[in-house]
CSV table of C-alpha atoms in Angstrom, one decimal:
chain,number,residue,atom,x,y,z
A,1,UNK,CA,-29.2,295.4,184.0
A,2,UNK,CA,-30.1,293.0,181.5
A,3,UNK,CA,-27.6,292.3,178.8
A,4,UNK,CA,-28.6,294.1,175.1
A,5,UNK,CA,-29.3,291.2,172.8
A,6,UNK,CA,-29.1,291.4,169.0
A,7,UNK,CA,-31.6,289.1,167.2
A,8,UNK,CA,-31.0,289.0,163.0
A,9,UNK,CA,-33.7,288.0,160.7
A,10,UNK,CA,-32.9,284.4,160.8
A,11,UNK,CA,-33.6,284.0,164.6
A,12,UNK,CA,-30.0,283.8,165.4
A,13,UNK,CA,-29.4,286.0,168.8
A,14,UNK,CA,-26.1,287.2,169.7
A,15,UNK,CA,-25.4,289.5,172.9
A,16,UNK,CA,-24.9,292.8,171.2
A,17,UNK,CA,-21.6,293.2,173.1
A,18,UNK,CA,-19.7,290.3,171.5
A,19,UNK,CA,-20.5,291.3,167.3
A,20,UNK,CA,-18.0,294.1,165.8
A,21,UNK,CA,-19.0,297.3,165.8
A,22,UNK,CA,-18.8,297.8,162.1
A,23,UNK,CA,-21.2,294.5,161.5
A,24,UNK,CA,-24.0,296.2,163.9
A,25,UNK,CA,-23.6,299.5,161.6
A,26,UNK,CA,-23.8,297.0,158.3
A,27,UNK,CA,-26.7,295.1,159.7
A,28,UNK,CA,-28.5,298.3,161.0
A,29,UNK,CA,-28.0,299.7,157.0
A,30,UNK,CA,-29.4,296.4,154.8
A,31,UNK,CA,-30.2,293.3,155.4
A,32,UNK,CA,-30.7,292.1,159.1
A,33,UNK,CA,-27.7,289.7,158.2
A,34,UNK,CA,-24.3,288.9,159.1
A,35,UNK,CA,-22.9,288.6,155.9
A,36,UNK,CA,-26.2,287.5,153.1
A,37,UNK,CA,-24.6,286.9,150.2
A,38,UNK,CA,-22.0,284.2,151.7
A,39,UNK,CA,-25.2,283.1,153.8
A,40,UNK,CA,-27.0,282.1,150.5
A,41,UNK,CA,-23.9,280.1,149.6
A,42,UNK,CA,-23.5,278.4,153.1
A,43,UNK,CA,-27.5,277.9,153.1
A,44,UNK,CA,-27.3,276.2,150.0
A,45,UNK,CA,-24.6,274.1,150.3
A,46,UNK,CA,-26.6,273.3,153.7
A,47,UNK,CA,-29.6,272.4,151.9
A,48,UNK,CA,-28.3,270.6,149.4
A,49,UNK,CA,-25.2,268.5,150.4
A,50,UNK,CA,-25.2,266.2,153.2
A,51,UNK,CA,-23.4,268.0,155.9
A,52,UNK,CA,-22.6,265.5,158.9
A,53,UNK,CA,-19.6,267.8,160.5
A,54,UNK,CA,-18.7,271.5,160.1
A,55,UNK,CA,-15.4,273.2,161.3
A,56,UNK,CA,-15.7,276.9,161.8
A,57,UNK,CA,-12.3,278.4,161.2
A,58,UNK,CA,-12.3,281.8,162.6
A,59,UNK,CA,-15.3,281.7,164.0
A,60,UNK,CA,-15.7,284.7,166.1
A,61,UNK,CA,-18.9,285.4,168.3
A,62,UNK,CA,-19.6,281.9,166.8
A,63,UNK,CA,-22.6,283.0,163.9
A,64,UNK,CA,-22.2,280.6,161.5
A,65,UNK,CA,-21.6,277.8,164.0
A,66,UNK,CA,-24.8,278.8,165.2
A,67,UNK,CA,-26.4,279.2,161.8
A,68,UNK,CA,-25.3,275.0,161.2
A,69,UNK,CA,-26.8,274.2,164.3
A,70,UNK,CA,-30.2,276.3,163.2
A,71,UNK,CA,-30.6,274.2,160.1
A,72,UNK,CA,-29.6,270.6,161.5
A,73,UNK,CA,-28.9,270.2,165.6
A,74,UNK,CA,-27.4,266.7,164.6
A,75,UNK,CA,-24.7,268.7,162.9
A,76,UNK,CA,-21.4,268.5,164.5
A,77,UNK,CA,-19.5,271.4,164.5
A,78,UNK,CA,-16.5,272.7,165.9
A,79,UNK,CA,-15.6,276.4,165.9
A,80,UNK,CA,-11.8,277.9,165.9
A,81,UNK,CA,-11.2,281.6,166.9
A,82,UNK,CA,-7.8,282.7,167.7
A,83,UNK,CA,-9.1,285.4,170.0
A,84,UNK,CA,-10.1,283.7,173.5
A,85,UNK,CA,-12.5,286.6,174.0
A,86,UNK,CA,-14.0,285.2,170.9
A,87,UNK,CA,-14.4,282.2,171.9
A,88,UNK,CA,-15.9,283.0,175.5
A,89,UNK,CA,-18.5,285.2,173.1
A,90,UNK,CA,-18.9,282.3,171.2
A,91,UNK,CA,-19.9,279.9,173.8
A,92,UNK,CA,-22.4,282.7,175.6
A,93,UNK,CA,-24.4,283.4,172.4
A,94,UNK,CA,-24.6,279.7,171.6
A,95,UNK,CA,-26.2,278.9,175.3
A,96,UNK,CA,-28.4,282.2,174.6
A,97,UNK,CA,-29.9,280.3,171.2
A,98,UNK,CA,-30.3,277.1,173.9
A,99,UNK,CA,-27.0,275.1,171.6
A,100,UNK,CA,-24.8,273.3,174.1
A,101,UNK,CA,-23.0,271.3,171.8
A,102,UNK,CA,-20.8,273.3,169.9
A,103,UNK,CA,-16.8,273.0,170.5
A,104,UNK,CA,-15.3,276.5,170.2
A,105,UNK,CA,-11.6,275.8,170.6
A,106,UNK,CA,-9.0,278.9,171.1
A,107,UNK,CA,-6.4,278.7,168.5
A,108,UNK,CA,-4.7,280.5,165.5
A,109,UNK,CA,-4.2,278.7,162.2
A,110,UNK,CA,-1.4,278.2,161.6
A,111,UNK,CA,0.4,279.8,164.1
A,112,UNK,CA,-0.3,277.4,167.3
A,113,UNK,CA,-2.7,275.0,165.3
A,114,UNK,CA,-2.4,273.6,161.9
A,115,UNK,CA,-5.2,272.7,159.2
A,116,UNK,CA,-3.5,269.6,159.6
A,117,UNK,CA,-4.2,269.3,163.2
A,118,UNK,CA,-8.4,269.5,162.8
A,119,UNK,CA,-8.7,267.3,159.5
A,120,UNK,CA,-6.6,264.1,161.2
A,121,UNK,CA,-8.6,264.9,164.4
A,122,UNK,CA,-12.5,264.0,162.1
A,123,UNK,CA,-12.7,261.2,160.0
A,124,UNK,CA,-14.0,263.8,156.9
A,125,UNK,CA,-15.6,267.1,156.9
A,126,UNK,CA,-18.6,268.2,155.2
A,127,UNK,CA,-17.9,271.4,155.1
A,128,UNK,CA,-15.0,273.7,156.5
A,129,UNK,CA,-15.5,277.9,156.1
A,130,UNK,CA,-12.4,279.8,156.8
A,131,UNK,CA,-12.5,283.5,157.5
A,132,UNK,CA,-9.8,284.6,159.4
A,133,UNK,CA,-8.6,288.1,158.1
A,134,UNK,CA,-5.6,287.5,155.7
A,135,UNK,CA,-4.3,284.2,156.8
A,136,UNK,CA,-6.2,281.8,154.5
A,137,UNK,CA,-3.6,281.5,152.0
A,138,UNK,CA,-1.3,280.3,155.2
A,139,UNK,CA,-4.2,278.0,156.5
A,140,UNK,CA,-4.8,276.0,153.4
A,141,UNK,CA,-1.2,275.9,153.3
A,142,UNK,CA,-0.8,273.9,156.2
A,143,UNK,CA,-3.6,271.2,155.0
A,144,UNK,CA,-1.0,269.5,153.2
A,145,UNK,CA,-2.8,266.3,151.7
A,146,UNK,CA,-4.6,266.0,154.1
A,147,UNK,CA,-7.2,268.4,152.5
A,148,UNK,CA,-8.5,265.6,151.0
A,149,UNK,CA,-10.7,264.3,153.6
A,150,UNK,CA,-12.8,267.7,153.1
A,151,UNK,CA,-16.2,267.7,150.9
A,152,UNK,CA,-17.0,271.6,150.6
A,153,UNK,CA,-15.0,274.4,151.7
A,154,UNK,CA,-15.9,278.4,151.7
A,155,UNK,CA,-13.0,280.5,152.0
A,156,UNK,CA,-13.2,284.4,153.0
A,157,UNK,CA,-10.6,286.0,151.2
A,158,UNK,CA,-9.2,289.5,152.3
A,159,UNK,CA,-6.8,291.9,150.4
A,160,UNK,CA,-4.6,290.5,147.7
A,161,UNK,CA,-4.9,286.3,149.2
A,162,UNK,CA,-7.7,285.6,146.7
A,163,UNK,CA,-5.7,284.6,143.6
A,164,UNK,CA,-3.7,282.4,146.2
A,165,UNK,CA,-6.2,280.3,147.6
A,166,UNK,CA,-7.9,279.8,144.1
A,167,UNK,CA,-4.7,278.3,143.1
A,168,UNK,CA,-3.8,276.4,146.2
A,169,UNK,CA,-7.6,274.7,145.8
A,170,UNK,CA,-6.9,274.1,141.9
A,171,UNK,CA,-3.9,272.7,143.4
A,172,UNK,CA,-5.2,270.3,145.8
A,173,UNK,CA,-8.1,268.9,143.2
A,174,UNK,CA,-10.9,271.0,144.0
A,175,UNK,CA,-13.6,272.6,141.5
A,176,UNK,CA,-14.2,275.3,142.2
A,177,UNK,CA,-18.0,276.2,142.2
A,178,UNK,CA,-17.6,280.1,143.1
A,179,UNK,CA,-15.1,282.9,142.7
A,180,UNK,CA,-15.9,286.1,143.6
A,181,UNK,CA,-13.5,289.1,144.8
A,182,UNK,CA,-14.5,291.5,147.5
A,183,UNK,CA,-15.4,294.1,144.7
A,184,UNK,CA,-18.2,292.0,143.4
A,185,UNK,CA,-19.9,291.4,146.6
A,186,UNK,CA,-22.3,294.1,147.7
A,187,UNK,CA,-22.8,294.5,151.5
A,188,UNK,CA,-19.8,292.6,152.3
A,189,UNK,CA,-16.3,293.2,152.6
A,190,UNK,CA,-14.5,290.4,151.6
A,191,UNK,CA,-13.9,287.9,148.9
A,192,UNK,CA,-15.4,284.8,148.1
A,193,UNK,CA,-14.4,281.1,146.8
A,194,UNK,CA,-16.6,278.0,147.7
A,195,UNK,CA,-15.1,274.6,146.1
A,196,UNK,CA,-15.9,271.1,146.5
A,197,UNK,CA,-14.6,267.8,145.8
């Protein structure tokens, strides 16, 4: 039996099997999107900045890796889940969309793998999302000055961590470009802060 693929409105596919339940439900009830309003930021900051390397922090079934990749193959990216499922997922929707040359790494920031870690592994990153249910505040946390080497950074913020990762990326000499709390995002359920240097 052939495996049920999922294919959103930007031509992304993902086996059906590997995206959350809950995100089927959302897509199947607006937008054919993963998450549009944060894709609008992303696609901008695409469009309009010149992104050379993206790191994917919490990356899951590997969407927005994928979504890079769709607007410039050149585009290196590497992708960080700390579920290893996620990362198998990752890897089998990315050969699906014919993308061979993504890194999805297994690894939970900070617990086994600091922000540290990724930013002295690149000479600079572009751009750096980081969506990993709660632990963003800890994440940016373990940058240290290091952050510096990163242009753009989009942080998904869940429960009461916004005000904390506003301040940490005040903190570390970012401007911040948008702040928006879960509340204020239709069709998605978590915050949202995009800041640049």
């Amino acid at each position: 039996m052939k495996r049920p693929i999922h294919k959103y409105n930007n031509g992304i596919q993902c086996f059906k099997d590997t995206i959350y339940e809950v995100a089927l439900e959302r897509y199947y009830s607006s937008i054919n999107l993963h998450e549009p309003f944060e894709e609008t930021v992303f696609d901008h900051i695409l469009k309009n900045s010149k992104i050379k390397t993206f790191v994917d922090i919490g990356s899951a079934w590997g969407y927005y890796s994928l979504k890079a990749k769709f607007f410039d193959r050149s585009i290196k990216v590497l992708g960080i889940d700390g579920d290893q499922n996620m990362v198998n997922h990752a890897y089998a929707n990315a050969l699906l969309n014919d993308i061979s040359d993504i890194d999805f790494r297994h690894g939970a920031i900070p617990k086994n793998i600091s922000l540290i870690d990724i930013i002295l592994e690149t000479e600079k990153i572009d751009l750096i999302k980081i969506d990993i249910q709660g632990e963003a505040t800890d994440a940016l946390k373990s940058a240290n000055g290091s952050i510096t080497k990163i242009k753009n950074i989009i942080v998904g913020t869940h429960g009461d961590e916004h005000d904390n990762c506003l301040k940490l990326l005040l903190e570390y000499g970012f401007q911040v470009k948008l702040n928006f709390t879960s509340d204020e995002i239709p069709i998605q359920p978590d915050g949202l802060l995009w800041a640049y240097r």
